[in-house]
Structures are given as structure tokens and as C-alpha cells.
C-alpha positions as a printed NumPy array, in Angstrom:
array([[  0.   ,   0.   ,   0.   ],
       [  1.411,   3.356,  -1.035],
       [  1.445,   5.995,   1.677],
       [  1.058,   9.738,   0.95 ],
       [  4.697,  10.252,   1.869],
       [  5.869,   7.721,  -0.717],
       [  3.572,   9.301,  -3.314],
       [  5.211,  12.673,  -2.677],
       [  8.78 ,  11.321,  -2.602],
       [  8.358,   9.591,  -5.955],
       [  7.547,  12.898,  -7.679],
       [ 10.255,  14.834,  -9.437],
       [ 11.084,  18.347,  -8.259],
       [  9.067,  20.064, -11.035],
       [  6.098,  17.788, -10.296],
       [  6.32 ,  18.705,  -6.62 ],
       [  6.332,  22.425,  -7.46 ],
       [  3.346,  21.929,  -9.763],
       [  1.4  ,  20.044,  -7.082],
       [  2.237,  22.737,  -4.53 ],
       [  1.061,  25.495,  -6.908],
       [ -2.112,  23.675,  -7.83 ],
       [ -3.156,  22.889,  -4.256],
       [ -2.24 ,  26.335,  -2.97 ],
       [ -4.833,  27.893,  -5.269],
       [ -7.274,  25.084,  -4.553],
       [ -6.941,  26.081,  -0.911],
       [ -8.103,  29.596,  -1.821],
       [-11.375,  28.122,  -3.079],
       [-11.787,  26.011,   0.054],
       [-10.969,  28.983,   2.273],
       [-13.53 ,  31.076,   0.412],
       [-16.3  ,  28.588,   1.166],
       [-15.456,  28.205,   4.837],
       [-14.727,  31.893,   5.494],
       [-17.862,  33.471,   3.985],
       [-20.085,  30.596,   2.827],
       [-20.68 ,  28.744,   6.073],
       [-20.378,  31.815,   8.298],
       [-23.233,  33.541,   6.413],
       [-25.888,  31.08 ,   7.55 ],
       [-26.275,  32.358,  11.119],
       [-26.626,  36.137,  10.446],
       [-28.725,  35.748,   7.266],
       [-31.107,  33.118,   8.574],
       [-31.712,  29.518,   7.474],
       [-33.225,  30.127,   4.034],
       [-31.247,  33.113,   2.823],
       [-28.075,  31.875,   4.52 ],
       [-28.364,  28.447,   2.912],
       [-28.904,  30.062,  -0.494],
       [-25.83 ,  32.25 ,  -0.049],
       [-23.769,  29.265,   1.121],
       [-24.871,  27.29 ,  -1.96 ],
       [-23.983,  30.167,  -4.29 ],
       [-20.556,  30.574,  -2.66 ],
       [-20.025,  26.816,  -2.962],
       [-20.751,  27.035,  -6.701],
       [-18.258,  29.886,  -7.026],
       [-15.639,  27.934,  -5.062],
       [-16.189,  24.883,  -7.276],
       [-15.742,  27.037, -10.378],
       [-12.515,  28.416,  -8.905],
       [-11.34 ,  24.875,  -8.144],
       [-11.91 ,  23.699, -11.732],
       [-10.456,  26.897, -13.218],
       [ -7.25 ,  26.412, -11.241],
       [ -6.807,  22.859, -12.544],
       [ -7.549,  23.774, -16.155],
       [ -5.354,  26.893, -16.033],
       [ -2.34 ,  25.042, -14.602],
       [ -2.76 ,  22.316, -17.231],
       [ -2.93 ,  25.011, -19.913],
       [  0.217,  26.62 , -18.521],
       [  2.042,  23.31 , -18.996],
       [  0.602,  22.827, -22.513],
       [ -1.663,  19.886, -21.646],
       [ -5.016,  21.606, -22.37 ],
       [ -6.31 ,  24.513, -24.442],
       [ -6.79 ,  27.823, -22.677],
       [-10.004,  27.631, -20.557],
       [-11.422,  30.864, -21.977],
       [-15.094,  29.921, -21.613],
       [-14.555,  28.751, -18.041],
       [-12.809,  32.012, -17.115],
       [-15.631,  34.098, -18.598],
       [-18.131,  31.985, -16.68 ],
       [-16.222,  32.512, -13.448],
       [-16.05 ,  36.263, -14.117],
       [-19.796,  36.444, -14.728],
       [-20.627,  34.423, -11.628],
       [-18.239,  36.566,  -9.561],
       [-19.925,  39.772, -10.744],
       [-23.414,  38.339, -10.159],
       [-22.609,  37.188,  -6.611],
       [-21.031,  40.565,  -5.796],
       [-24.143,  42.379,  -7.049],
       [-26.368,  40.015,  -5.073],
       [-24.327,  40.676,  -1.942],
       [-24.871,  44.436,  -2.352],
       [-28.58 ,  43.783,  -2.829],
       [-28.735,  41.734,   0.38 ],
       [-26.976,  44.516,   2.262],
       [-29.47 ,  47.087,   0.951],
       [-32.704,  45.09 ,   0.861],
       [-32.046,  42.08 ,   3.086],
       [-33.355,  41.311,   6.585],
       [-33.027,  44.117,   9.079],
       [-31.035,  42.268,  11.698],
       [-27.624,  42.544,  13.239],
       [-24.78 ,  41.012,  11.234],
       [-26.468,  41.057,   7.815],
       [-24.368,  43.924,   6.478],
       [-21.157,  42.329,   7.753],
       [-22.017,  38.948,   6.215],
       [-22.978,  40.492,   2.876],
       [-19.858,  42.661,   2.901],
       [-17.691,  39.625,   3.607],
       [-19.176,  37.724,   0.652],
       [-18.788,  40.788,  -1.551],
       [-15.148,  41.372,  -0.665],
       [-13.903,  37.764,  -0.687],
       [-15.639,  36.909,  -3.955],
       [-14.25 ,  39.991,  -5.709],
       [-10.747,  39.342,  -4.41 ],
       [-10.427,  35.586,  -5.063],
       [-12.321,  35.549,  -8.377],
       [ -9.991,  37.853, -10.38 ],
       [ -6.925,  36.248,  -8.807],
       [ -7.995,  32.782,  -9.943],
       [ -8.82 ,  34.073, -13.436],
       [ -5.3  ,  35.557, -13.651],
       [ -3.883,  32.022, -13.707],
       [ -5.335,  31.538, -17.176],
       [ -3.689,  34.487, -18.934],
       [ -0.089,  34.907, -20.056],
       [  0.244,  38.682, -20.054],
       [  0.973,  40.271, -16.711],
       [ -0.841,  43.416, -17.785],
       [ -3.974,  41.431, -18.482],
       [ -3.702,  39.663, -15.13 ],
       [ -3.493,  42.95 , -13.231],
       [ -6.027,  44.531, -15.605],
       [ -8.601,  41.924, -14.584],
       [ -8.234,  42.941, -10.934],
       [ -8.389,  46.612, -11.915],
       [-11.528,  46.03 , -13.986],
       [-13.363,  44.4  , -11.093],
       [-12.255,  47.232,  -8.783],
       [-13.574,  49.841, -11.259],
       [-16.835,  47.943, -11.529],
       [-17.09 ,  47.914,  -7.741],
       [-16.816,  51.697,  -7.61 ],
       [-19.44 ,  52.16 , -10.328],
       [-21.976,  49.789,  -8.726],
       [-21.421,  51.096,  -5.193],
       [-21.719,  54.73 ,  -6.29 ],
       [-24.817,  54.083,  -8.432],
       [-26.568,  52.407,  -5.476],
       [-26.259,  55.533,  -3.345],
       [-22.907,  55.175,  -1.617],
       [-20.816,  58.296,  -1.332],
       [-17.913,  58.755,  -3.697],
       [-15.434,  58.323,  -0.828],
       [-17.087,  55.131,   0.442],
       [-17.23 ,  53.707,  -3.076],
       [-13.578,  54.616,  -3.598],
       [-12.459,  52.954,  -0.353],
       [-14.431,  49.815,  -1.215],
       [-12.955,  49.65 ,  -4.708],
       [ -9.43 ,  50.215,  -3.329],
       [ -9.867,  47.27 ,  -0.942],
       [-11.005,  45.093,  -3.854],
       [ -8.131,  46.383,  -6.012],
       [ -5.425,  45.71 ,  -3.423],
       [ -6.73 ,  42.242,  -2.622],
       [ -7.251,  41.324,  -6.278],
       [ -3.836,  42.61 ,  -7.343],
       [ -2.185,  40.646,  -4.527],
       [ -3.84 ,  37.369,  -5.575],
       [ -3.146,  38.153,  -9.239],
       [  0.518,  38.821,  -8.431],
       [  0.652,  35.516,  -6.55 ],
       [ -0.797,  33.764,  -9.598],
       [  1.634,  35.417, -12.029],
       [  4.635,  34.679,  -9.809],
       [  3.537,  31.056,  -9.255],
       [  3.175,  30.441, -12.985],
       [  6.577,  32.013, -13.645],
       [  8.2  ,  29.91 , -10.918],
       [  6.554,  26.715, -12.176],
       [  7.681,  27.294, -15.758],
       [ 11.2  ,  28.194, -14.584],
       [ 11.517,  24.975, -12.592],
       [ 10.429,  22.889, -15.581],
       [ 12.836,  24.759, -17.853],
       [ 15.696,  24.21 , -15.418],
       [ 14.894,  20.515, -15.235],
       [ 14.812,  20.274, -19.02 ],
       [ 18.13 ,  22.138, -19.183],
       [ 19.651,  19.709, -16.682],
       [ 18.494,  16.746, -18.76 ],
       [ 19.825,  18.398, -21.911],
       [ 23.162,  18.979, -20.202],
       [ 23.303,  15.313, -19.205],
       [ 22.558,  14.249, -22.784],
       [ 25.23 ,  16.617, -24.077],
       [ 27.729,  15.182, -21.594],
       [ 26.98 ,  11.686, -22.871],
       [ 27.268,  12.849, -26.472],
       [ 30.572,  14.57 , -25.751],
       [ 31.924,  11.439, -24.09 ],
       [ 30.897,   9.364, -27.104],
       [ 32.608,  11.852, -29.391],
       [ 35.74 ,  11.708, -27.247],
       [ 35.745,   7.943, -27.374],
       [ 35.182,   8.059, -31.134],
       [ 38.053,  10.489, -31.57 ],
       [ 40.333,   8.253, -29.509],
       [ 39.446,   5.24 , -31.626],
       [ 39.967,   7.254, -34.807],
       [ 43.365,   8.426, -33.616],
       [ 44.347,   4.877, -32.719],
       [ 42.948,   3.054, -35.741],
       [ 43.032,   5.623, -38.523],
       [ 46.746,   5.57 , -39.283],
       [ 47.201,   1.842, -38.648],
       [ 44.284,   0.841, -40.871],
       [ 45.558,   3.059, -43.685],
       [ 49.027,   1.475, -43.465],
       [ 47.511,  -2.027, -43.257],
       [ 45.464,  -1.369, -46.396],
       [ 48.477,  -0.093, -48.323],
       [ 50.781,  -2.919, -47.251],
       [ 48.093,  -5.541, -47.971],
       [ 47.665,  -4.143, -51.495],
       [ 51.432,  -4.165, -51.966],
       [ 51.657,  -7.761, -50.697],
       [ 48.959,  -8.843, -53.19 ],
       [ 50.856,  -7.28 , -56.083],
       [ 54.149,  -8.847, -54.962],
       [ 52.503, -12.245, -54.54 ],
       [ 51.021, -12.041, -58.032],
       [ 54.539, -11.44 , -59.377],
       [ 55.994, -14.276, -57.311],
       [ 58.215, -11.951, -55.305],
       [ 59.357, -13.222, -51.873],
       [ 59.016,  -9.721, -50.394],
       [ 55.231, -10.38 , -50.123],
       [ 55.878, -12.478, -47.019],
       [ 57.736,  -9.59 , -45.378],
       [ 54.88 ,  -7.212, -46.101],
       [ 52.289,  -9.613, -44.629],
       [ 54.411, -10.045, -41.504],
       [ 54.35 ,  -6.258, -41.161],
       [ 50.555,  -6.269, -41.647],
       [ 50.257,  -8.865, -38.883],
       [ 52.387,  -6.728, -36.562],
       [ 50.293,  -3.632, -37.242],
       [ 47.051,  -5.554, -36.609],
       [ 48.343,  -6.824, -33.269],
       [ 49.495,  -3.339, -32.327],
       [ 46.102,  -1.895, -33.237],
       [ 44.384,  -4.531, -31.149],
       [ 46.59 ,  -3.682, -28.158],
       [ 45.946,   0.044, -28.517],
       [ 42.192,  -0.492, -28.761],
       [ 42.326,  -2.528, -25.565],
       [ 44.141,   0.31 , -23.825],
       [ 41.561,   2.843, -25.029],
       [ 38.703,   0.665, -23.822],
       [ 40.349,   0.092, -20.456],
       [ 40.784,   3.817, -20.012],
       [ 37.163,   4.356, -20.978],
       [ 35.789,   1.638, -18.678],
       [ 37.882,   2.065, -15.541],
       [ 37.014,   4.58 , -12.844],
       [ 39.257,   6.218, -10.256],
       [ 37.884,   5.866,  -6.709],
       [ 39.202,   9.181,  -5.42 ],
       [ 37.787,  11.098,  -8.378],
       [ 34.451,   9.305,  -8.135],
       [ 34.135,  10.065,  -4.402],
       [ 34.842,  13.757,  -4.988],
       [ 32.516,  13.835,  -7.994],
       [ 29.666,  12.104,  -6.148],
       [ 29.999,  14.48 ,  -3.207],
       [ 29.899,  17.498,  -5.523],
       [ 26.919,  16.253,  -7.565],
       [ 24.859,  15.341,  -4.505],
       [ 25.669,  18.646,  -2.828],
       [ 24.509,  20.472,  -5.978],
       [ 21.227,  18.54 ,  -5.744],
       [ 20.698,  19.701,  -2.159],
       [ 21.734,  16.397,  -0.561],
       [ 24.179,  16.525,   2.354],
       [ 26.901,  14.037,   1.403],
       [ 29.699,  13.063,   3.784],
       [ 32.708,  10.915,   2.894],
       [ 34.568,   9.279,   5.76 ],
       [ 36.846,   6.447,   6.677],
       [ 40.088,   5.496,   4.986],
       [ 41.531,   7.107,   1.868],
       [ 41.683,   5.48 ,  -1.544],
       [ 45.44 ,   5.977,  -1.774],
       [ 47.383,   2.742,  -1.7  ],
       [ 44.575,   0.486,  -2.886],
       [ 45.233,  -1.653,  -5.979],
       [ 44.162,  -0.125,  -9.273],
       [ 41.6  ,  -2.839,  -9.968],
       [ 40.019,  -2.412,  -6.527],
       [ 39.815,   1.367,  -6.952],
       [ 38.26 ,   0.967, -10.385],
       [ 35.586,  -1.46 ,  -9.158],
       [ 34.732,   0.657,  -6.1  ],
       [ 34.67 ,   3.763,  -8.288],
       [ 31.896,   2.178, -10.348],
       [ 30.041,   1.327,  -7.13 ],
       [ 30.208,   4.968,  -5.991],
       [ 29.053,   6.206,  -9.413],
       [ 26.058,   3.84 ,  -9.516],
       [ 25.1  ,   4.556,  -5.9  ],
       [ 25.16 ,   8.328,  -6.468],
       [ 23.093,   7.91 ,  -9.622],
       [ 20.471,   5.87 ,  -7.736],
       [ 20.283,   8.433,  -4.936],
       [ 19.634,  11.218,  -7.453],
       [ 17.318,   9.31 ,  -9.772],
       [ 15.183,   7.076,  -7.574],
       [ 15.016,   8.454,  -4.047],
       [ 14.179,  11.643,  -2.208],
       [ 17.176,  11.682,   0.089],
       [ 18.277,  14.58 ,   2.243],
       [ 21.572,  13.077,   3.341],
       [ 23.996,  10.467,   2.087],
       [ 26.986,   8.97 ,   3.898],
       [ 29.859,   7.209,   2.118],
       [ 32.339,   5.276,   4.243],
       [ 35.467,   3.424,   3.1  ],
       [ 37.055,   0.933,   5.481],
       [ 40.262,  -1.005,   4.932],
       [ 40.099,  -3.971,   7.28 ],
       [ 42.361,  -6.959,   7.636],
       [ 42.566,  -8.498,   4.19 ],
       [ 39.551,  -6.709,   2.729],
       [ 38.148,  -3.294,   1.849],
       [ 34.516,  -2.348,   2.529],
       [ 32.635,   0.547,   0.911],
       [ 29.173,   1.476,   2.206],
       [ 26.802,   4.106,   0.802],
       [ 23.794,   4.929,   2.991],
       [ 20.999,   7.428,   2.325],
       [ 17.633,   8.24 ,   3.861],
       [ 15.65 ,   8.107,   0.602],
       [ 14.316,   4.548,   0.541],
       [ 13.07 ,   3.545,  -2.92 ],
       [ 12.773,   0.603,  -5.205],
       [ 15.896,   1.857,  -6.948],
       [ 18.602,  -0.623,  -7.594],
       [ 16.49 ,  -3.725,  -7.941],
       [ 18.004,  -6.18 , -10.354],
       [ 14.912,  -5.971, -12.534],
       [ 15.942,  -2.447, -13.515],
       [ 19.406,  -3.393, -14.629],
       [ 20.264,  -5.833, -17.33 ],
       [ 22.695,  -8.655, -16.693],
       [ 25.484,  -6.759, -18.41 ],
       [ 24.485,  -3.21 , -17.556],
       [ 25.965,  -0.804, -15.074],
       [ 23.152,  -1.345, -12.586],
       [ 23.479,  -3.558,  -9.531],
       [ 23.603,  -6.7  , -11.631],
       [ 26.489,  -5.259, -13.657],
       [ 28.243,  -4.184, -10.465],
       [ 27.911,  -7.651,  -8.965],
       [ 29.381,  -9.136, -12.134],
       [ 32.26 ,  -6.657, -12.089],
       [ 32.986,  -7.308,  -8.392],
       [ 32.713, -11.072,  -8.815],
       [ 35.68 , -11.001, -11.199],
       [ 37.878,  -9.916,  -8.3  ],
       [ 36.029, -12.065,  -5.711],
       [ 34.042,  -9.097,  -4.385],
       [ 30.425,  -9.014,  -3.176],
       [ 27.653,  -6.427,  -3.263],
       [ 24.64 ,  -6.087,  -0.972],
       [ 21.858,  -3.513,  -1.314],
       [ 18.531,  -2.992,   0.398],
       [ 16.564,  -1.118,   3.078],
       [ 18.396,  -0.763,   6.369],
       [ 15.464,   0.276,   8.571],
       [ 14.078,   3.681,   9.617],
       [ 13.821,   4.924,   6.03 ],
       [ 17.443,   4.108,   5.173],
       [ 18.842,   2.433,   2.096],
       [ 22.317,   0.928,   2.242],
       [ 24.624,  -0.374,  -0.467],
       [ 27.729,  -2.279,   0.683],
       [ 30.585,  -3.532,  -1.488],
       [ 33.307,  -5.775,  -0.08 ],
       [ 36.48 ,  -6.762,  -1.932],
       [ 39.306,  -8.946,  -0.604],
       [ 42.721,  -7.345,  -0.857],
       [ 45.367,  -9.297,  -2.781],
       [ 48.396, -10.583,  -0.967],
       [ 51.796,  -8.94 ,  -1.375],
       [ 53.072, -11.873,  -3.44 ],
       [ 52.666, -12.523,  -7.127],
       [ 48.889, -12.671,  -6.81 ],
       [ 48.855,  -8.869,  -6.725],
       [ 49.114,  -8.863, -10.498],
       [ 46.23 , -11.273, -10.955],
       [ 43.591,  -8.75 ,  -9.925],
       [ 44.348,  -6.149, -12.617],
       [ 44.521,  -8.99 , -15.12 ],
       [ 40.912,  -9.947, -14.369],
       [ 39.663,  -6.421, -14.942],
       [ 41.714,  -6.105, -18.118],
       [ 40.25 ,  -9.376, -19.375],
       [ 36.734,  -8.005, -18.94 ],
       [ 37.535,  -4.812, -20.852],
       [ 39.28 ,  -6.762, -23.626],
       [ 36.394,  -9.209, -24.015],
       [ 33.97 ,  -6.351, -24.698],
       [ 35.799,  -5.181, -27.826],
       [ 37.336,  -8.377, -29.163],
       [ 35.52 , -11.39 , -30.622]])
């Protein structure tokens, strides 16, 4: 069963801002009903009070729907709710006029004028502010509030109020309407900015991947371009010499064989450099990326200096995958990375307080860089990987690798990692 907290944590940051914006303006509609709808029943009497409460409820419902449609239109999911906004404007004006009529012609009892004035003011303040969500131009948004304020002055003055009283009433409506309209304009701007920033971050990530692919392609071109051109020329020369029965053809083919072996070795070195990760760099990079995302990341324990290259490379991949999972799948506020060098083994643990289904083996293919790929990489050097909830909203990933002895076996560990890299580019 999904709890409300999990529902919120699984939203992205732009989705959270959108939900906050949407429900903030929904709350205005709810507040309108409870502040002037229900409170009007007692001073206006059962019949008239119930009618006013029903009318305010209809207005609040219209505001509720207008907010949803306007936010969807802002994000490009729906057409602009023009008809709905005109309907809300008409209902707002009608309720305001009815409130003035109740104040002038309603029951002669204490509290009637205050109740009618409350309905009049709240309706004329919240209505234009909600309508402002559905327009793009700031001038139009503030013009809507100004139009309702001008209409307030005209109606109040035509019904016998003094010019000063009508002006004060219209100024109250103007200030309140402009404030809600400003809130709407600012909220829409903030929502669009957050989405644009998120799209820019994704674009930057895609560009980083594209640049890395280009770098790798350039490296391969630099390695293979010259050798392949020489191999092609010497092969053509060997064919011509062989057709003439010249013994020099054998020499040329031996040179072709040497160049092919050299190219294969250089490609292996390029791939190893592309695949391996440095633990110290990955720890610093993970700490910087998580800090930029607002996650407090601490790195403690032993230093990576002195560890074998293969061990550092494998643990570097663990740190990279763990940081990626914290950013992509959870809603963590803190993350702790600890490296321990114990007797005969090294242990790396990454713990965060954003529990999620991230890192399940179903999300990573058997040869990917998810947890399944990490387990395969660690298994080549007799390492193990454990990941799962650690209680109290924590998620922990632990990698353990035995350290090689000081004897000749110290060279066997890098050989295993090199074999993996070589197997990925050679048949």
C-alpha cells in the first residue's frame, strides 16, 4: 500500500512544485467557502443563509476547476479555458451584485451587512486572482483585478454610496485582487522556470553523454586511422608482390600482422581507459553532484590511496552507480559514504535516507551498469555487493572486496579487470 509520503517522494522536483502550486490555489477556493459561505448562515437566517452558502459553494467549485484547467494550460496539456474564465467572471460579478442587494434590501437584523460585505469582498478578491492564472500577459492579469475594482466603484456609487465610500471599497477590492493576481503570475513564472531548469539539466546530461561518445570516437579514430591506412596499403602491396611471385610479399604480410596486433593492443588500452574509474575522483565527484542537488553528502573512513588499481576501479563504479540511484530514484536529504580497509579486505558502504525501489536487479540488465552489472564486475575480483533497506527509512549499499596478498597474486587482480575490458571489444 502506497502511503502519501511515498507518493510525494516519488515525484520529481518540477512535479512537486506543480502540485504545490495547484493545491495552494485550490486552498483559496476552500478557504472562500469556509470563510464566507458557512459563516453567512447564522446572520442571514436559514433560508437566505443556505442560499448564499450554496452560491458561494458554486463559485468555489468554479474556482477549483479553473485552477486545474489553467495550470494544465500553462504546462501545454489543455487549451486555454477561456469559456470557463468568462463563466467565473460572470458568476463573480453576479454574486457581488447580489451581496450588495442583500446589504441594501435584506433582513433588518444585526450582522447582515457584515455577512454580505464579507461575501462581496472575498468573492471579488479571489475571483480575479484565480482568473489571472489563465492568462499569459501580466498586464492582463493585473487589468482583470483593476476592472473588477472599477466595476465595484461604479456599482457602489450608483446604489447611493458616497464617492469616498465607493472609492475605499474599490481600493480594498483592487489591493486584494492585485495581490492574488501577483501571486498567480509569480507562481506560474516559478513553475515554468523549474520545468525549464529541469529540461536544461536533462539536456546537459545528454550533451555530456554525447561529448563522451565523441571523445571515445576520436580516440578510436586516432588509434585506428593511421594503422588501418598502413595495413590497407601494405596488404595491397603484398597482393601485387605475390602475383609477381616476389618473396618480399611475405615480409609485407608479416608487417601487416604486426600492425594488426598493435592496433588490437591500442584499442584494448583505449577501452580500459574508458571503462575504468578512479575511486578518489568518483568520491569527490559524487559528493559534488549530490551537494549540488541539495543532498548533504559526507565521505569518511580510509583514503583510496594505496589500494590496488583494480580495486579502486571497481569501487569507483560502485560509488558512481550509488550516487546515480540516490539522485534518480530516491528523495534523500543526506547520504553517507564510508570506506574501510580492514584486515585483508576493503569495505565501501553508501547509505541514504531516501528509501526507494531503486537498484532492484529488474531495472538493470545482466550486463548493464546497474546492480547486476556491479555484482558481475565485483565477482571477477572475488568481491560481493549487498543492497537494500536498512530500517528507519534508510537504504544501504555495501561492497566488499578482498585485498590481494603482497606476493605474485597482486598482479592477478588487474589482469581480471583487463580481461573483462578486452572481451567487450574483441571477438
